[in-house]
Short mmCIF file of C-alpha atoms and ligand atoms in Angstrom, two decimals:
data_model
loop_
_atom_site.label_atom_id
_atom_site.label_comp_id
_atom_site.label_asym_id
_atom_site.label_seq_id
_atom_site.Cartn_x
_atom_site.Cartn_y
_atom_site.Cartn_z
CA MET A 1 25.54 60.55 -2.63
CA THR A 2 27.54 57.40 -0.23
CA TYR A 3 29.04 54.70 -1.02
CA ASN A 4 29.42 51.24 0.61
CA LEU A 5 32.55 49.03 1.70
CA THR A 6 32.60 45.98 3.29
CA VAL A 7 36.08 43.76 4.07
CA SER A 8 36.28 39.94 3.98
CA PRO A 9 35.40 39.46 6.99
CA ASP A 10 38.35 37.25 7.67
CA PHE A 11 40.90 39.57 9.70
CA ALA A 12 40.71 39.00 13.29
CA PRO A 13 38.39 40.52 16.02
CA ASP A 14 41.04 42.74 17.01
CA HIS A 15 41.05 44.37 14.62
CA ILE A 16 37.28 45.32 13.68
CA SER A 17 37.73 48.98 15.12
CA GLY A 18 40.50 50.08 13.17
CA TRP A 19 38.14 48.86 9.81
CA TYR A 20 35.98 52.09 11.18
CA PHE A 21 39.81 54.30 11.93
CA PHE A 22 39.70 53.46 7.82
CA ASN A 23 36.26 54.37 6.96
CA THR A 24 36.16 57.10 8.82
CA TRP A 25 39.74 58.89 7.55
CA LEU A 26 38.94 57.67 4.21
CA GLN A 27 35.95 59.96 4.10
CA ARG A 28 37.46 63.12 5.80
CA LYS A 29 40.68 61.86 2.64
CA LEU A 30 38.60 61.50 -0.21
CA ASP A 31 35.14 64.09 0.85
CA VAL A 32 32.95 61.56 0.81
CA GLY A 33 30.56 59.73 2.25
CA ILE A 34 31.30 56.18 2.88
CA HIS A 35 28.70 53.49 5.21
CA LEU A 36 30.85 49.95 6.36
CA GLU A 37 29.06 47.81 6.50
CA LEU A 38 30.88 43.93 8.09
CA TYR A 39 29.72 40.71 7.93
CA ASP A 40 30.51 37.44 10.19
CA ASN A 41 30.10 35.24 7.41
CA PHE A 42 31.17 34.99 4.18
CA ASP A 43 28.09 33.80 2.40
CA THR A 44 25.62 36.86 3.29
CA GLN A 45 28.74 38.73 2.39
CA ARG A 46 28.88 37.11 -1.02
CA SER A 47 25.31 37.63 -1.43
CA ASP A 48 26.05 41.36 -0.87
CA ILE A 49 28.00 41.52 -2.83
CA ARG A 50 26.52 39.44 -5.96
CA ALA A 51 23.36 42.03 -5.85
CA ASP A 52 25.58 45.15 -6.07
CA LYS A 53 25.25 46.54 -3.22
CA PHE A 54 28.76 48.29 -2.59
CA ASP A 55 31.36 50.14 -4.08
CA LEU A 56 34.68 49.28 -2.45
CA ILE A 57 35.18 46.26 -1.40
CA TYR A 58 38.94 44.82 0.83
CA ALA A 59 38.59 41.61 -0.18
CA ASN A 60 39.92 37.87 -0.68
CA PRO A 61 42.11 36.53 -3.01
CA TYR A 62 39.10 34.79 -4.10
CA ASP A 63 36.37 37.13 -3.92
CA ALA A 64 38.69 39.48 -5.77
CA SER A 65 37.77 37.41 -8.87
CA MET A 66 34.49 37.34 -8.67
CA LEU A 67 34.25 40.70 -8.11
CA VAL A 68 36.74 41.92 -11.05
CA ARG A 69 36.09 39.53 -13.87
CA GLU A 70 32.80 39.76 -13.67
CA MET A 71 31.04 42.95 -11.91
CA GLY A 72 34.17 45.36 -12.81
CA PHE A 73 35.05 46.01 -10.04
CA GLN A 74 39.95 47.39 -10.00
CA ALA A 75 42.15 46.23 -7.27
CA VAL A 76 43.86 49.53 -6.71
CA VAL A 77 45.65 49.02 -3.78
CA ARG A 78 46.99 45.32 -0.95
CA PRO A 79 48.45 45.74 2.28
CA ALA A 80 52.32 45.13 1.57
CA SER A 81 54.38 41.89 2.79
CA LYS A 82 51.23 39.96 3.83
CA SER A 83 49.29 37.47 1.62
CA ASP A 84 47.30 34.91 2.27
CA GLU A 85 48.86 31.53 3.92
CA THR A 86 47.12 28.64 4.65
CA VAL A 87 48.08 25.54 7.92
CA ILE A 88 46.56 22.47 8.18
CA ALA A 89 47.61 21.61 11.77
CA VAL A 90 46.74 18.48 13.82
CA ASN A 91 46.59 18.08 17.42
CA ALA A 92 49.62 18.05 18.62
CA GLU A 93 49.37 14.28 20.18
CA SER A 94 48.29 12.67 17.11
CA PRO A 95 50.68 10.79 15.40
CA PHE A 96 50.49 12.23 12.14
CA GLN A 97 54.27 13.41 11.31
CA THR A 98 53.16 14.17 8.48
CA VAL A 99 50.06 14.80 5.49
CA GLU A 100 50.86 11.91 4.39
CA ASP A 101 50.00 10.24 7.35
CA LEU A 102 46.14 11.16 6.75
CA SER A 103 43.73 8.36 5.26
CA SER A 104 40.44 8.02 4.00
CA GLY A 105 37.49 9.26 6.01
CA CYS A 106 40.00 11.54 7.75
CA ARG A 107 37.85 14.39 9.67
CA VAL A 108 38.57 17.59 8.57
CA ALA A 109 37.01 20.96 11.00
CA THR A 110 37.26 23.98 8.52
CA THR A 111 35.87 27.22 7.97
CA ASP A 112 33.37 29.29 5.20
CA ASP A 113 37.14 30.91 3.96
CA PRO A 114 37.03 29.56 0.65
CA ASP A 115 41.15 30.60 -0.12
CA VAL A 116 41.84 28.94 3.39
CA HIS A 117 39.66 25.95 2.23
CA THR A 118 40.17 25.99 -0.99
CA MET A 119 43.83 25.52 -0.49
CA GLY A 120 43.88 23.05 2.42
CA MET A 121 41.96 19.92 0.44
CA ILE A 122 44.82 21.16 -2.08
CA MET A 123 47.63 20.45 0.24
CA LEU A 124 45.45 17.45 1.37
CA GLU A 125 45.79 15.80 -2.81
CA SER A 126 49.21 13.89 -2.02
CA ALA A 127 47.55 11.97 1.00
CA ASP A 128 45.39 11.09 -1.78
CA LEU A 129 42.44 12.45 -0.30
CA ASP A 130 39.94 14.79 -1.49
CA LYS A 131 35.71 15.46 -0.42
CA ASN A 132 34.44 12.54 -1.40
CA ASN A 133 36.99 9.70 1.12
CA THR A 134 37.41 12.75 4.07
CA ALA A 135 34.57 14.32 6.88
CA ILE A 136 34.58 17.74 6.84
CA LYS A 137 32.57 19.64 8.72
CA GLU A 138 32.70 24.29 8.65
CA TYR A 139 32.95 25.43 12.18
CA SER A 140 32.46 29.52 12.89
CA SER A 141 36.28 30.30 13.47
CA TYR A 142 38.91 29.66 13.61
CA VAL A 143 39.51 28.76 17.26
CA VAL A 144 36.09 27.01 17.26
CA VAL A 145 38.66 24.49 14.12
CA ALA A 146 41.11 24.49 16.84
CA LYS A 147 38.87 22.88 19.58
CA ASN A 148 37.35 20.56 17.52
CA LEU A 149 41.47 19.37 16.85
CA LEU A 150 42.09 20.13 20.72
CA ASN A 151 38.98 18.06 21.90
CA GLY A 152 39.79 15.42 19.37
CA ASP A 153 36.53 16.06 17.47
CA ALA A 154 39.11 16.49 14.56
CA ASP A 155 42.02 15.37 13.02
CA ALA A 156 43.19 17.82 10.84
CA GLY A 157 41.62 21.94 10.98
CA PHE A 158 42.61 24.38 8.16
CA PHE A 159 43.46 28.39 9.45
CA LEU A 160 44.76 31.31 7.91
CA LYS A 161 48.29 30.70 8.65
CA ASP A 162 47.36 34.79 10.29
CA ALA A 163 44.80 33.37 12.67
CA TYR A 164 46.23 30.31 12.91
CA ASP A 165 49.05 32.85 14.28
CA GLU A 166 47.21 34.79 16.53
CA LEU A 167 45.94 32.03 18.95
CA SER A 168 46.37 31.83 22.55
CA GLU A 169 49.95 30.27 22.51
CA LEU A 170 47.70 27.93 25.20
CA ILE A 171 46.41 26.65 22.46
CA ARG A 172 48.80 26.52 19.89
CA SER A 173 50.93 24.48 22.14
CA LYS A 174 48.20 21.88 22.20
CA MET A 175 48.59 22.13 17.93
CA ARG A 176 51.33 20.72 15.59
CA VAL A 177 51.72 22.41 11.74
CA LEU A 178 52.03 19.84 9.60
CA VAL A 179 52.24 22.24 6.17
CA SER A 180 51.84 24.79 5.98
CA SER A 181 51.58 27.02 2.16
CA GLN A 182 53.63 28.67 0.92
CA ILE A 183 52.30 31.07 -2.06
CA SER A 184 53.49 34.71 -1.54
CA VAL A 185 51.44 36.50 -4.66
CA VAL A 186 47.77 35.59 -2.86
CA HIS A 187 46.84 38.08 -0.93
CA HIS A 188 44.00 39.95 -0.16
CA SER A 189 43.28 43.32 -2.32
CA LEU A 190 40.35 46.62 -1.53
CA LEU A 191 39.00 47.41 -5.03
CA VAL A 192 36.96 50.07 -6.19
CA GLY A 193 32.87 49.10 -8.49
CA PRO A 194 32.17 51.43 -10.85
CA ARG A 195 30.05 53.95 -9.59
CA MET A 196 33.28 54.69 -7.88
CA ALA A 197 35.85 55.10 -9.88
CA GLU A 198 36.12 58.47 -10.56
CA HIS A 199 37.53 58.42 -7.36
CA ILE A 200 40.47 55.55 -7.80
CA PRO A 201 42.59 58.62 -8.81
CA ALA A 202 42.62 60.18 -4.86
CA ILE A 203 42.29 57.11 -3.12
CA GLN A 204 45.24 55.18 -4.55
CA ALA A 205 46.98 58.56 -3.78
CA ALA A 206 45.03 59.54 -0.45
CA LEU A 207 46.47 55.32 0.58
CA LEU A 208 49.98 55.32 -1.28
CA THR A 209 50.77 57.73 1.68
CA MET A 210 48.35 56.67 5.03
CA GLN A 211 51.47 55.88 6.21
CA GLU A 212 53.05 59.92 6.05
CA ASP A 213 50.34 61.22 7.08
CA GLU A 214 50.36 60.40 11.70
CA LYS A 215 46.30 59.84 11.35
CA GLY A 216 47.06 57.54 9.12
CA LYS A 217 49.93 55.70 10.47
CA GLY A 218 47.73 54.90 12.66
CA VAL A 219 45.06 53.68 11.90
CA LEU A 220 47.56 51.42 9.46
CA GLU A 221 48.40 49.41 12.62
CA SER A 222 45.41 49.05 14.92
CA MET A 223 44.23 47.71 11.40
CA ASP A 224 47.36 45.45 11.57
CA ILE A 225 49.04 47.07 8.07
CA ASP A 226 52.45 48.01 7.60
CA ASN A 227 51.29 50.24 4.15
CA TRP A 228 49.42 49.51 0.85
CA GLU A 229 51.56 49.10 -2.44
CA PRO A 230 50.28 49.90 -6.00
CA MET A 231 47.92 47.58 -7.80
CA ASP A 232 47.29 47.31 -11.18
CA SER A 233 45.68 45.84 -14.01
CA GLU A 234 47.81 43.16 -14.83
CA GLN A 235 48.53 41.85 -11.10
CA THR A 236 46.06 41.38 -10.57
CA GLU A 237 44.39 39.37 -13.63
CA PHE A 238 47.62 37.22 -13.26
CA MET A 239 46.70 36.97 -9.66
CA ILE A 240 42.96 35.65 -10.90
CA ASP A 241 44.69 33.24 -13.05
CA LEU A 242 46.93 31.27 -10.05
CA ILE A 243 43.21 30.92 -8.41
CA ASP A 244 41.51 29.34 -11.84
CA THR A 245 44.39 26.90 -11.32
CA LEU A 246 43.40 26.17 -7.89
CA ILE A 247 39.36 25.88 -8.67
CA ASP A 248 37.77 23.20 -10.20
CA MET B 1 62.07 9.45 -3.63
CA SER B 2 60.63 7.06 -6.21
CA GLU B 3 61.77 2.91 -4.84
CA GLN B 4 63.24 2.09 -7.78
CA ASP B 5 65.65 5.45 -8.31
CA THR B 6 69.08 3.77 -8.92
CA GLY B 7 70.69 6.93 -9.60
CA GLU B 8 72.52 5.48 -12.76
CA VAL B 9 73.33 8.37 -14.95
CA SER B 10 71.97 7.59 -19.02
CA THR B 11 73.61 10.61 -21.78
CA VAL B 12 70.14 10.90 -24.43
CA GLU B 13 69.18 12.36 -27.28
CA ILE B 14 66.23 14.24 -26.70
CA THR B 15 63.63 14.92 -30.29
CA TYR B 16 61.22 18.40 -29.75
CA PHE B 17 57.58 18.74 -31.62
CA ASP B 18 60.27 21.78 -33.30
CA GLY B 19 62.80 18.99 -34.16
CA THR B 20 65.55 20.43 -32.89
CA LYS B 21 67.53 17.73 -30.45
CA ARG B 22 69.65 17.94 -27.43
CA MET B 23 71.63 16.19 -25.63
CA THR B 24 72.13 15.41 -22.25
CA ASP B 25 72.26 13.38 -19.21
CA ILE B 26 69.46 11.46 -17.52
CA VAL B 27 69.70 10.71 -14.17
CA ASP B 28 67.64 8.76 -12.10
CA ARG B 29 67.35 10.44 -8.67
CA GLU B 30 63.39 11.83 -8.15
CA VAL B 31 63.45 15.07 -5.66
CA PRO B 32 60.53 16.00 -4.33
CA TYR B 33 58.32 18.27 -4.39
CA PRO B 34 58.63 21.05 -2.19
CA ASP B 35 55.97 20.64 0.56
CA GLY B 36 52.86 23.66 0.51
CA LYS B 37 54.59 25.26 -2.28
CA LEU B 38 53.41 25.55 -5.49
CA ILE B 39 54.97 25.99 -9.28
CA VAL B 40 54.14 28.68 -11.13
CA SER B 41 55.23 30.25 -14.96
CA ARG B 42 53.65 31.59 -16.80
CA THR B 43 53.93 31.66 -21.44
CA ASP B 44 54.02 33.49 -24.18
CA PRO B 45 51.07 31.78 -26.42
CA GLN B 46 54.08 29.51 -28.55
CA GLY B 47 55.53 28.11 -25.09
CA PHE B 48 58.26 30.27 -24.66
CA ILE B 49 58.29 31.00 -20.09
CA THR B 50 58.43 34.84 -19.36
CA HIS B 51 58.16 34.42 -15.88
CA ALA B 52 58.64 31.84 -13.13
CA ASN B 53 58.83 31.65 -8.97
CA GLN B 54 61.03 30.55 -7.06
CA ALA B 55 60.25 27.11 -6.25
CA PHE B 56 60.16 26.96 -10.45
CA ILE B 57 63.90 28.46 -10.59
CA ASP B 58 64.47 25.75 -7.32
CA MET B 59 63.42 22.74 -8.69
CA SER B 60 64.04 23.39 -11.89
CA GLY B 61 68.30 24.02 -11.21
CA TYR B 62 67.78 26.96 -13.36
CA SER B 63 69.03 30.04 -12.82
CA GLU B 64 66.22 33.14 -13.85
CA ASP B 65 67.83 34.19 -16.19
CA GLU B 66 68.28 30.72 -18.18
CA LEU B 67 64.56 30.15 -18.23
CA ILE B 68 63.84 33.64 -19.04
CA GLY B 69 62.49 33.49 -22.84
CA THR B 70 63.62 29.54 -22.75
CA ASN B 71 61.01 27.16 -24.94
CA HIS B 72 58.77 25.77 -21.88
CA TYR B 73 60.92 21.91 -23.44
CA ILE B 74 63.65 22.70 -21.59
CA LEU B 75 61.74 20.76 -18.44
CA ARG B 76 60.78 18.18 -20.79
CA HIS B 77 61.73 14.24 -19.39
CA PRO B 78 62.31 11.46 -22.38
CA ASP B 79 60.17 9.00 -20.84
CA MET B 80 56.59 11.38 -20.74
CA PRO B 81 54.90 10.29 -24.36
CA ALA B 82 55.06 13.14 -26.86
CA VAL B 83 50.58 12.38 -26.90
CA ALA B 84 50.90 13.80 -24.08
CA PHE B 85 51.73 16.74 -23.86
CA LYS B 86 49.70 17.28 -28.10
CA GLY B 87 46.55 16.30 -25.80
CA LEU B 88 48.09 19.15 -22.95
CA TRP B 89 48.35 21.97 -26.82
CA ASP B 90 44.58 21.11 -27.88
CA THR B 91 43.18 21.57 -24.61
CA ILE B 92 44.61 24.72 -24.24
CA GLU B 93 45.54 25.94 -27.32
CA GLN B 94 40.72 25.53 -27.96
CA GLY B 95 41.09 28.04 -24.92
CA THR B 96 39.59 25.68 -22.31
CA LYS B 97 41.70 24.37 -18.32
CA TRP B 98 44.35 20.69 -18.48
CA HIS B 99 45.53 19.12 -15.67
CA GLY B 100 48.20 15.94 -16.45
CA TYR B 101 50.97 14.68 -14.07
CA VAL B 102 54.12 15.22 -15.81
CA LYS B 103 57.80 13.85 -14.75
CA ASN B 104 60.09 16.86 -15.24
CA LEU B 105 63.83 17.36 -15.95
CA ARG B 106 66.19 18.89 -14.13
CA LYS B 107 69.16 21.25 -14.71
CA ASP B 108 71.12 18.56 -13.43
CA GLY B 109 69.56 15.24 -14.59
CA ALA B 110 67.52 13.99 -11.78
CA TYR B 111 63.82 14.04 -12.03
CA TYR B 112 60.59 15.83 -10.73
CA TRP B 113 56.92 15.10 -10.46
CA VAL B 114 53.82 17.32 -10.37
CA LYS B 115 50.22 17.30 -11.34
CA ALA B 116 50.25 20.87 -13.40
CA THR B 117 46.96 22.67 -14.19
CA VAL B 118 47.32 24.76 -17.25
CA ILE B 119 45.22 28.03 -18.40
CA PRO B 120 45.10 30.37 -21.84
CA ASN B 121 45.34 34.31 -19.94
CA ILE B 122 42.39 36.09 -21.99
CA ARG B 123 42.94 40.32 -21.42
CA ASN B 124 39.78 42.09 -23.53
CA GLY B 125 39.37 38.48 -24.75
CA LYS B 126 42.55 38.02 -26.41
CA LEU B 127 45.74 36.32 -25.73
CA VAL B 128 48.49 36.97 -24.96
CA GLY B 129 50.07 33.58 -22.65
CA TYR B 130 49.31 30.83 -20.41
CA THR B 131 49.65 30.15 -16.89
CA SER B 132 50.48 26.35 -15.19
CA VAL B 133 50.29 25.87 -11.31
CA ARG B 134 51.75 23.02 -10.30
CA ARG B 135 51.03 20.70 -6.95
CA LYS B 136 52.53 18.18 -4.96
CA PRO B 137 50.53 14.98 -5.95
CA SER B 138 50.31 12.20 -4.35
CA ARG B 139 52.78 8.77 -4.91
CA SER B 140 49.36 6.84 -5.75
CA LYS B 141 48.74 9.55 -8.93
CA ILE B 142 52.83 8.94 -9.70
CA GLU B 143 52.30 5.16 -10.19
CA GLU B 144 49.63 5.69 -11.93
CA SER B 145 51.16 8.10 -15.08
CA GLU B 146 54.42 5.89 -14.64
CA ALA B 147 52.89 1.90 -15.89
CA LEU B 148 50.24 4.91 -17.88
CA TYR B 149 53.53 6.54 -19.58
CA LYS B 150 55.47 3.35 -19.95
CA THR B 151 52.89 2.07 -21.96
CA LEU B 152 52.58 5.42 -24.52
CA MET B 153 56.05 5.58 -25.21
CA ALA B 154 55.58 1.40 -26.87
CA GLU B 155 53.16 2.50 -28.98
CA GLU B 156 54.86 5.99 -30.00
C1 FMN C 1 52.38 27.01 -19.59
C2 FMN C 1 52.86 25.78 -20.15
C3 FMN C 1 53.73 24.92 -19.03
C4 FMN C 1 54.91 23.83 -19.49
N1 FMN C 1 54.81 22.92 -18.66
C5 FMN C 1 55.77 21.90 -19.32
C6 FMN C 1 56.56 21.89 -18.06
O1 FMN C 1 56.44 21.91 -16.87
N2 FMN C 1 56.97 20.29 -18.71
C7 FMN C 1 57.00 20.00 -20.11
O2 FMN C 1 57.63 19.19 -19.95
N3 FMN C 1 56.83 20.46 -20.73
C8 FMN C 1 55.55 21.86 -20.49
N4 FMN C 1 55.06 21.70 -21.11
C9 FMN C 1 54.37 21.58 -22.15
C10 FMN C 1 55.59 22.34 -23.40
O3 FMN C 1 56.14 23.05 -23.79
C11 FMN C 1 56.45 21.00 -24.41
O4 FMN C 1 55.07 20.88 -25.41
C12 FMN C 1 56.28 19.70 -23.55
O5 FMN C 1 57.83 20.44 -23.23
C13 FMN C 1 57.18 18.15 -25.12
O6 FMN C 1 57.49 19.11 -25.76
P1 FMN C 1 57.13 19.44 -27.42
O7 FMN C 1 56.39 19.35 -27.59
O8 FMN C 1 58.78 20.14 -28.18
O9 FMN C 1 57.78 17.42 -27.68
C14 FMN C 1 54.98 23.65 -21.09
C15 FMN C 1 53.55 24.63 -22.09
C16 FMN C 1 53.03 25.67 -21.74
C17 FMN C 1 51.57 26.10 -22.74
#
């Protein structure tokens, strides 16, 4: 049988080919067929995940919660020393120096990335801001969020920190970071679904030594991942409990 | 920092729910909540700390060794009314999420305000403990809570 792999659409576009290399590498290692399907937005991907189309998912922490608690997936590895952090940035020329300088009516530019949006809204709470007293607009990418800050159409923008750091120097020089989250225990993970569960030991064994394999090392580089670290069920549950406290 | 802070030091005796008492110095000085961080701890079902993250250690002023195995009431500030914590325990023991504003006592006697969320940790249908995650509260919520807790304390 052929299994299906998908990847959370929040990685930088430069790493798309890396995921194709990864898929080819993994199929050889496991000697099974795997089809990779990529999405450019979270909503379409989530409805396909709910329709039980996938067996292997590189998921953002928010989706990991649904996959583990509702669909019987199991997290097997996470990218080493990579956590999902959120940045709130403003136009460099704006008068805002701290989050608390933002006030009611503030125009917020965001994306459909659920983790980043949730964390961004949490970091606005200290300014007494929430969805009822801000004008939130969702854009298709972080580049578009940045453009809205630069041309003055938004007062504050939410970014995945990794994505912010990958914006061009020119764009970044025209913005200023108000706050950057430092949570460290919320991160992406690779999850395996019930149909593919018999392959978990082989998947974990292959991935945990991937950086020692010459081809594997190159694939990791193209995905911008140093190496994989194991994840057990308690680590996964801990992360999900934490995310639960952040969602109303 | 709260505008009313006096920096005054006083020695008080705190009596906990389980009858334990402790003498401690209280300093009227607020330590500001660190931007962008979450303060995370976990407890067993009785409220004894089993895990604390670095932000928890930094803000409470205790070492990890001092925290693990200690009752979470070590952070209880005498300005917090007992009824607030009764509400917390009643909520989480029913298996539901609790949100609230808490004034916490540091080891050095100073204080810090948090917006806390506590949830039960369920594994295979069984309660194995609780997780608390705190974030930075707004100034207006702190002021509202100060006023509310003063009223509640007066009634206790
Ligand atoms: C997960 C969890 C986290 C808690 N965090 C705090 C805290 O940060 N500060 C605090 O004063 N009490 C906290 N409590 C409540 C304490 O267990 C305790 O009820 C409270 O300090 C009042 O003490 P008392 O019940 O002995 O009067 C927490 C309880 C749980 C289950």
